[in-house]
Coordinates of N, CA, C and O and ligand atoms in Angstrom, one line a residue:
M1061 N 98.2 119.3 122.2 CA 99.0 118.1 123.2 C 100.5 118.5 122.9 O 101.7 118.8 124.1
K1062 N 100.9 119.1 121.2 CA 102.0 120.0 121.1 C 102.8 120.8 122.3 O 103.4 121.3 122.1
D1063 N 101.1 122.3 122.5 CA 101.7 122.9 123.3 C 101.8 122.7 124.3 O 102.0 124.1 125.6
G1064 N 102.4 121.5 125.1 CA 102.6 121.0 126.3 C 101.1 120.7 126.8 O 101.5 120.8 128.6
K1065 N 99.9 120.9 126.6 CA 99.2 120.7 127.5 C 97.7 119.4 127.3 O 97.9 119.6 126.2
C1066 N 97.9 118.6 127.7 CA 96.8 117.9 127.6 C 95.4 117.5 127.3 O 95.0 118.3 127.8
P1067 N 95.0 116.8 126.6 CA 93.9 117.4 125.5 C 93.0 116.9 126.1 O 91.2 117.0 126.4
K1068 N 92.7 116.0 127.6 CA 91.8 115.4 127.9 C 92.1 115.0 129.5 O 90.2 115.4 129.5
C1069 N 92.6 115.5 130.0 CA 92.8 115.8 131.3 C 92.7 117.4 131.5 O 92.7 118.5 133.1
G1070 N 93.7 118.1 131.1 CA 94.2 119.3 131.0 C 94.9 119.4 131.5 O 95.5 120.8 131.8
S1071 N 96.0 118.7 132.1 CA 97.7 119.1 132.9 C 98.6 119.8 131.5 O 97.9 119.4 130.8
M1072 N 98.8 120.1 132.4 CA 100.7 120.6 132.0 C 101.8 120.3 132.0 O 102.8 120.0 131.2
E1073 N 101.6 118.9 132.0 CA 102.7 117.7 133.1 C 102.3 116.6 131.5 O 102.7 115.5 131.3
V1074 N 102.9 117.4 130.4 CA 103.5 116.5 129.4 C 104.9 116.3 129.0 O 105.5 117.2 128.5
Y1075 N 104.8 115.5 128.7 CA 106.1 115.1 128.2 C 106.9 114.3 126.7 O 105.9 114.3 127.0
S1076 N 108.0 114.6 126.7 CA 107.9 114.4 124.7 C 108.8 113.8 124.9 O 110.0 114.1 125.0
S1077 N 109.2 113.1 123.5 CA 110.4 112.5 122.7 C 111.2 112.8 121.9 O 112.0 111.9 121.1
V1078 N 110.7 114.1 122.1 CA 111.1 114.5 120.8 C 112.4 113.9 120.1 O 113.1 114.5 119.6
D1079 N 113.5 115.3 121.4 CA 114.9 114.8 121.9 C 115.9 113.6 121.4 O 116.9 113.2 121.8
L1080 N 114.6 112.5 121.5 CA 115.1 111.0 121.6 C 116.3 110.3 121.4 O 115.8 111.5 119.9
M1081 N 117.4 110.5 121.5 CA 118.7 109.5 120.5 C 117.8 109.0 119.3 O 117.9 108.8 118.1
L1082 N 117.0 107.5 120.5 CA 116.4 106.5 119.1 C 114.8 106.8 119.4 O 114.6 105.3 119.7
K1083 N 115.4 107.1 118.7 CA 113.4 107.5 118.4 C 111.9 106.8 117.5 O 112.0 106.2 118.2
G1084 N 113.1 105.5 117.1 CA 112.6 104.6 116.0 C 112.8 103.4 117.5 O 111.5 102.9 117.0
G1085 N 113.4 103.7 118.1 CA 112.5 102.4 119.5 C 113.8 101.5 119.0 O 114.1 101.3 117.6
P1086 N 114.0 100.6 120.3 CA 114.4 98.8 120.2 C 113.6 98.1 118.5 O 112.6 98.1 119.3
F1087 N 114.2 97.1 117.6 CA 113.3 96.3 116.5 C 112.8 97.6 116.0 O 111.7 97.1 115.4
G1088 N 112.8 99.1 116.0 CA 111.0 100.0 115.4 C 110.5 99.8 115.6 O 109.7 99.9 115.5
S1089 N 110.6 99.4 117.6 CA 109.1 99.8 118.4 C 108.4 100.3 118.1 O 107.3 100.8 118.8
N1090 N 109.1 101.8 118.2 CA 108.5 103.2 118.1 C 108.5 103.9 116.6 O 108.3 104.9 116.2
S1091 N 107.8 102.9 115.7 CA 107.5 103.4 114.6 C 106.4 102.8 114.1 O 106.0 101.9 114.0
I1092 N 106.4 103.1 112.5 CA 105.5 102.9 111.9 C 105.6 102.4 110.5 O 106.1 103.1 109.8
P1093 N 105.2 100.9 110.0 CA 105.1 100.7 108.2 C 104.9 102.0 108.2 O 103.8 102.1 107.9
V1094 N 105.8 102.6 106.6 CA 105.0 103.1 105.4 C 105.2 102.5 104.0 O 103.5 102.4 103.5
S1095 N 105.6 101.5 103.8 CA 105.6 100.7 103.2 C 106.9 99.0 103.5 O 106.9 99.2 104.6
L1096 N 107.3 98.6 102.3 CA 107.7 97.2 102.5 C 109.4 98.2 103.0 O 110.0 97.1 103.9
T1097 N 109.2 98.7 102.6 CA 111.4 98.3 102.8 C 111.2 99.8 103.8 O 112.5 100.1 104.1
S1098 N 110.4 100.3 104.4 CA 109.9 102.0 105.3 C 109.1 102.4 106.0 O 108.6 101.3 106.2
M1099 N 110.0 102.6 107.6 CA 109.5 102.9 108.2 C 109.8 104.3 109.2 O 110.9 104.8 108.7
A1100 N 108.9 105.5 109.7 CA 108.8 107.0 110.1 C 108.6 106.5 111.5 O 108.4 105.4 112.3
A1101 N 109.9 107.0 111.9 CA 109.7 106.7 113.6 C 108.8 108.2 113.9 O 108.4 108.8 113.5
L1102 N 108.3 107.6 115.5 CA 107.2 108.3 116.2 C 107.7 109.3 116.9 O 108.9 109.3 117.9
D1103 N 107.3 110.8 117.3 CA 107.4 111.4 118.3 C 106.2 111.2 119.2 O 104.7 110.9 119.5
N1104 N 106.2 111.0 121.0 CA 105.9 110.6 121.4 C 106.0 111.1 122.4 O 106.6 111.8 123.4
Y1105 N 104.2 112.1 122.8 CA 103.9 113.3 124.0 C 103.3 112.6 124.7 O 102.4 111.4 124.5
V1106 N 103.4 112.9 125.8 CA 103.0 111.6 127.4 C 102.8 112.2 128.1 O 103.0 113.1 129.0
C1107 N 101.6 112.6 128.5 CA 100.7 113.3 130.0 C 100.9 112.0 130.4 O 100.4 111.2 131.3
T1108 N 101.8 113.1 132.4 CA 102.2 112.6 133.3 C 101.0 112.0 134.4 O 101.3 111.3 135.1
D1109 N 100.1 113.0 134.4 CA 99.0 113.4 135.2 C 98.3 111.5 135.2 O 97.7 110.9 135.3
C1110 N 97.3 111.4 133.4 CA 96.5 110.6 133.2 C 96.8 109.4 132.3 O 96.5 108.2 132.2
G1111 N 98.2 109.5 132.0 CA 98.3 108.8 131.3 C 98.6 108.3 130.0 O 99.1 107.8 128.7
K1112 N 97.6 109.5 128.7 CA 97.1 109.9 127.8 C 99.1 109.6 126.9 O 100.0 110.7 127.2
V1113 N 99.1 109.5 126.0 CA 100.1 109.1 124.5 C 99.6 110.1 123.4 O 98.5 109.5 123.2
E1114 N 100.0 110.5 123.0 CA 100.5 110.7 121.1 C 101.5 110.8 121.2 O 101.9 110.6 121.0
S1115 N 101.2 109.7 119.5 CA 102.4 109.4 118.5 C 102.1 110.5 117.4 O 100.8 110.8 116.6
Y1116 N 103.6 111.1 117.2 CA 102.7 112.6 115.8 C 104.8 111.4 114.8 O 105.1 111.2 115.7
V1117 N 104.2 111.3 113.8 CA 105.7 110.7 112.6 C 106.6 111.8 112.9 O 106.5 113.6 113.4
A1118 N 107.6 111.9 113.0 CA 108.6 112.1 113.3 C 109.0 113.4 112.1 O 109.9 114.9 112.3
D1119 N 109.0 112.8 110.8 CA 110.2 112.8 110.1 C 108.6 113.6 108.6 O 107.7 112.8 108.2
D1120 N 109.3 115.3 108.4 CA 108.9 115.2 107.3 C 108.7 114.7 106.1 O 107.6 114.4 105.1
D1121 N 109.5 114.2 105.3 CA 110.1 113.2 104.2 C 108.7 111.9 104.5 O 108.5 111.7 103.6
K1122 N 108.7 111.7 105.7 CA 107.9 110.6 105.9 C 106.2 110.3 105.7 O 105.9 109.9 105.5
L1123 N 106.2 112.4 106.1 CA 104.5 112.7 105.9 C 104.1 112.4 104.5 O 103.0 112.4 104.2
N1124 N 105.0 112.9 103.4 CA 105.0 113.1 102.1 C 105.0 111.5 101.8 O 104.5 111.0 100.5
E1125 N 105.5 110.5 102.0 CA 106.0 109.4 101.8 C 105.1 109.3 102.2 O 103.8 107.7 101.0
I1126 N 104.1 108.9 103.2 CA 102.8 108.4 103.9 C 101.0 109.0 102.5 O 100.8 107.6 101.3
A1127 N 101.7 110.1 102.4 CA 100.3 110.4 101.8 C 100.8 110.1 99.8 O 99.2 110.5 99.3
S1128 N 102.1 109.9 99.5 CA 102.1 109.4 97.9 C 102.0 107.8 98.3 O 101.2 107.1 96.8
K1129 N 101.7 106.9 99.4 CA 101.7 106.0 99.5 C 100.2 104.8 100.0 O 99.8 104.4 99.6
W1130 N 99.9 105.7 101.3 CA 98.8 105.1 101.9 C 97.0 105.9 101.3 O 97.8 106.5 100.7
K1131 N 95.8 104.8 100.9 CA 94.4 105.4 100.9 C 94.2 106.5 102.4 O 94.9 106.3 102.8
P1132 N 93.8 107.4 101.4 CA 93.3 108.4 102.5 C 91.3 107.3 103.1 O 91.5 107.0 101.9
V1133 N 91.6 108.4 104.0 CA 90.8 107.2 104.9 C 89.6 108.8 104.1 O 88.4 107.2 104.3
N1134 N 89.0 109.4 104.2 CA 88.2 110.5 104.1 C 88.0 111.0 102.7 O 88.1 111.7 103.1
R1135 N 88.2 110.8 101.9 CA 88.5 111.6 100.4 C 87.3 111.2 99.1 O 87.0 110.2 99.4
D1136 N 86.0 112.6 99.0 CA 85.4 112.1 97.7 C 86.9 111.5 96.8 O 87.7 112.7 95.9
S1137 N 86.6 110.4 95.6 CA 87.0 109.3 95.0 C 86.9 110.4 93.4 O 87.5 110.8 93.0
S1138 N 85.5 111.1 93.4 CA 85.3 111.6 92.2 C 85.9 113.2 92.4 O 85.4 113.0 90.9
A1139 N 87.1 113.5 94.0 CA 87.2 114.9 93.5 C 88.5 114.8 92.5 O 89.4 115.7 92.8
E1140 N 89.3 113.7 92.7 CA 90.9 113.8 92.3 C 91.0 114.1 91.2 O 90.2 113.2 90.5
Ligands
ZN1251 ZN1 96.0 114.0 131.0

């Protein structure tokens, strides 16, 4: 979806909030909790033809933080 094409309906009418000033949204509504003291703002991609929304964590530092603090979903624990 980041390439401007909707994966659901194939439309090129995809808009993003990447350049939005207040990415975090009012009261952090457009963000996800990373830890007790940390929130990660999201970039949203919206298809204006079918309404599909995709969200991406905007900040690389937050991605690293998530990788170190969250539990992997599908990883063989014996491989670590
Ligand atoms: Zn679409």
